[in-house]
Amino acid sequence: MDVKLRLTWQNVALWISWGLVFALYLAWPLTHLDAYLWTNDEGLYMQRAALANAGYPLYTETAFTKPPLLIWILRVAFLVAGPTLPAARLTVLCLTLMGFAATGVIARQLWGRWAGVAAMAMLYCLPELPVRAHVVMAGLPSMAVALVALAAAILFQHRRRRGWIVLSGAALAGALLIHPVLIFSTVPLALILFLPDSVLGADKPLQRATGLEMFFFLAPILLAGALTVAAVDRRSFFTWVFQSNYQAARDVPRDENWNMIAGFLGSSWALVGLSIASSAVLSTFPRRRRALSLLAAWWLTACATLLALSPLWRQYLIFLAFPLAIVSGGGIVAAGRKLLRLRRRTWRQGGLRGLWAVLTIVWLTAFGLNRWEKTRPKLLEGPEWSSDHLAARSFIEEKVPPDGFVATDDPLLALAAGRLVQPPFTEASKKQIEMGNFTTEGAMEGMLRYGSEAAFFSTGRLILLPGFEEWVSEVATERREFDDLRAYRLDLPRPEPDSTLARFENGIELRGYALSRGVLGPGDVLTVMLFWRCPDDVTEDNHVFAHLVQEEGGRWGQHDGPLQDGECPTSQWEQKELVVDVHRIGLSPEAPPGTYLLTVGMYPWPSLERVPVFLPNGDRWPQHRAVVTEISVVSP
């Protein structure tokens, strides 16, 4: 009777411990669901999901360099609760909570039931984990789903139920469809499935997965991959997910990866030291020693993957902490058991084991104090919306209609205001700007195509586009400043003109134009926006020229080049597609006052022979150039 009562209270204490660890894990994220953090990274994820729900498909209109599963999950959340910050972050929190629980399940299966609670406690003691648990990025959610795959594989080996191996395969597919970097999790999975006796300590012999069981494991992976490829535009998907990442990896050096990993391990010295001490304690148990080889292989493959990754973002370094936390959880429980046994032994009999136990307790105390010191100010001083950000948010809500677009490098602020960014602005990350995938001309074209109602400059990324904010200030009807934040109210021309201004011999039509200003001074820059359409296919690529000339002769400003800076060659135009082309013409400082003509024409590249151009009535324009409008130049 006493034994049953004692066991019952042990179970109650165990479940209470799990509940307390979960409560601690949720405490920070649930109180910061609406916090102003990671404005560009989080905002772009949320904007992509909201844009997809609004009818702008992923990879074709909105840019994304990772597989689509996280965006699809956010889309479902937005359909249910609306496109808000709390809805997105609560969704991600549910994903990472699964991974947190899976960490406990893995440790419990390897080291015993109390090791699960200890492993989760060690993981929580990393300062960045509770702060990042709800962050809408791919890193932690993908790791969380991979942990579910590992936990399910271990449960399958211990219980031999096929449902667990199906779950493991489905979870691995989910992890890779959120972020391919989790490919390193296939190594510990392979060890669990094919070498269970070598890497899992068990009281009974374990068998490797049979051919039929591997079919149940691989079937959800293949099915998920096939459904993903079928659900997206394959050409755009491979361009963004593979070609874009290959370009980024090729252009970024990996020399800093060693330093970043060493820095992370150095900042997590308590966890690293505790895992080393725990490994020594666990190695004294022959059955536990096997599981150490599994975790060592897991950690080393994760480290090798991060060393090869380029660019390596700091958020991915937390992948290295999970196997360390699992080892530490097992070591703490094993050390505690050794201390209890010392009451029946002399120090001479249990000297070495007792020494490791004492070292483990010392490391645990240092680890807890280190974590408390780092997280205490964060928990008391959470990030909140400043008065300037709230004022800017109100400006957007007031000036932009609910179905309008905002051009901004702060997509999170736009989403918080209930507004979307133009689909091309989902490319407005620092990496894409530096690689030349998002240009000044592309930003202008996106604003004109989708009709931007406002522009907002906050994080500094759009400053990397030369001349972009200057152009926005030229065409803005209102400007507001909120400390270092700058907002512009816009009234841009409609990109769908009513009539054809000129028709070229190759079939391309000039349908309209818009100017940043109608009066210039010497040395000023005129931004010209041309609207093109092609009713038929064009087989050759053409360059466009835009010149400022005087009627009596003399060219005082020009801009020549491929359409959209080469991003939209005429040979790839779709029939009846409207293309917005932006040209910035610098007027010569020596230009005399007077009336100037803005002329536009085309020539195939590399030939410089101009394409004949005609008026709508069929008359030919002289000199193969269409006169678009007149521009007044005044004295300084």
XYZ file of N, CA and C in Angstrom, residues 149 152 164-174 189 216-222 224:
66
model
N 9.849 14.265 -35.396
C 10.242 13.109 -36.205
C 11.185 12.189 -35.427
N 9.220 10.416 -32.566
C 8.346 9.365 -33.093
C 9.147 8.142 -33.520
N 3.733 5.260 -35.417
C 4.837 6.125 -35.023
C 5.797 6.370 -36.187
N 6.049 5.348 -36.997
C 6.996 5.548 -38.097
C 6.369 6.382 -39.203
N 5.053 6.270 -39.378
C 4.372 7.151 -40.334
C 4.456 8.603 -39.850
N 4.224 8.806 -38.554
C 4.343 10.161 -37.996
C 5.758 10.686 -38.154
N 6.751 9.826 -37.953
C 8.142 10.258 -38.098
C 8.431 10.718 -39.521
N 7.994 9.944 -40.523
C 8.210 10.350 -41.909
C 7.476 11.624 -42.259
N 6.224 11.755 -41.793
C 5.453 12.972 -42.077
C 6.092 14.192 -41.423
N 6.592 14.025 -40.187
C 7.236 15.149 -39.499
C 8.537 15.541 -40.181
N 9.313 14.558 -40.643
C 10.541 14.896 -41.372
C 10.214 15.663 -42.642
N 9.175 15.224 -43.378
C 8.758 15.968 -44.574
C 8.356 17.389 -44.209
N 7.631 17.545 -43.097
C 7.232 18.884 -42.676
C 8.409 19.760 -42.335
N 18.075 10.081 -37.514
C 16.923 9.244 -37.858
C 17.377 7.919 -38.463
N 6.443 2.738 -45.084
C 5.550 3.605 -44.315
C 6.250 4.896 -43.890
N 7.573 4.835 -43.731
C 8.335 6.038 -43.370
C 8.505 6.970 -44.573
N 8.830 6.405 -45.734
C 9.124 7.217 -46.915
C 7.874 7.699 -47.638
N 6.769 6.956 -47.506
C 5.559 7.311 -48.250
C 5.081 8.735 -47.962
N 4.951 9.176 -46.695
C 4.516 10.567 -46.471
C 5.516 11.602 -46.969
N 6.812 11.260 -46.976
C 7.813 12.200 -47.487
C 7.630 12.404 -48.978
N 7.499 11.302 -49.720
C 7.322 11.403 -51.172
C 5.988 12.059 -51.510
N 4.279 14.233 -49.662
C 4.349 15.662 -49.351
C 5.131 16.422 -50.415
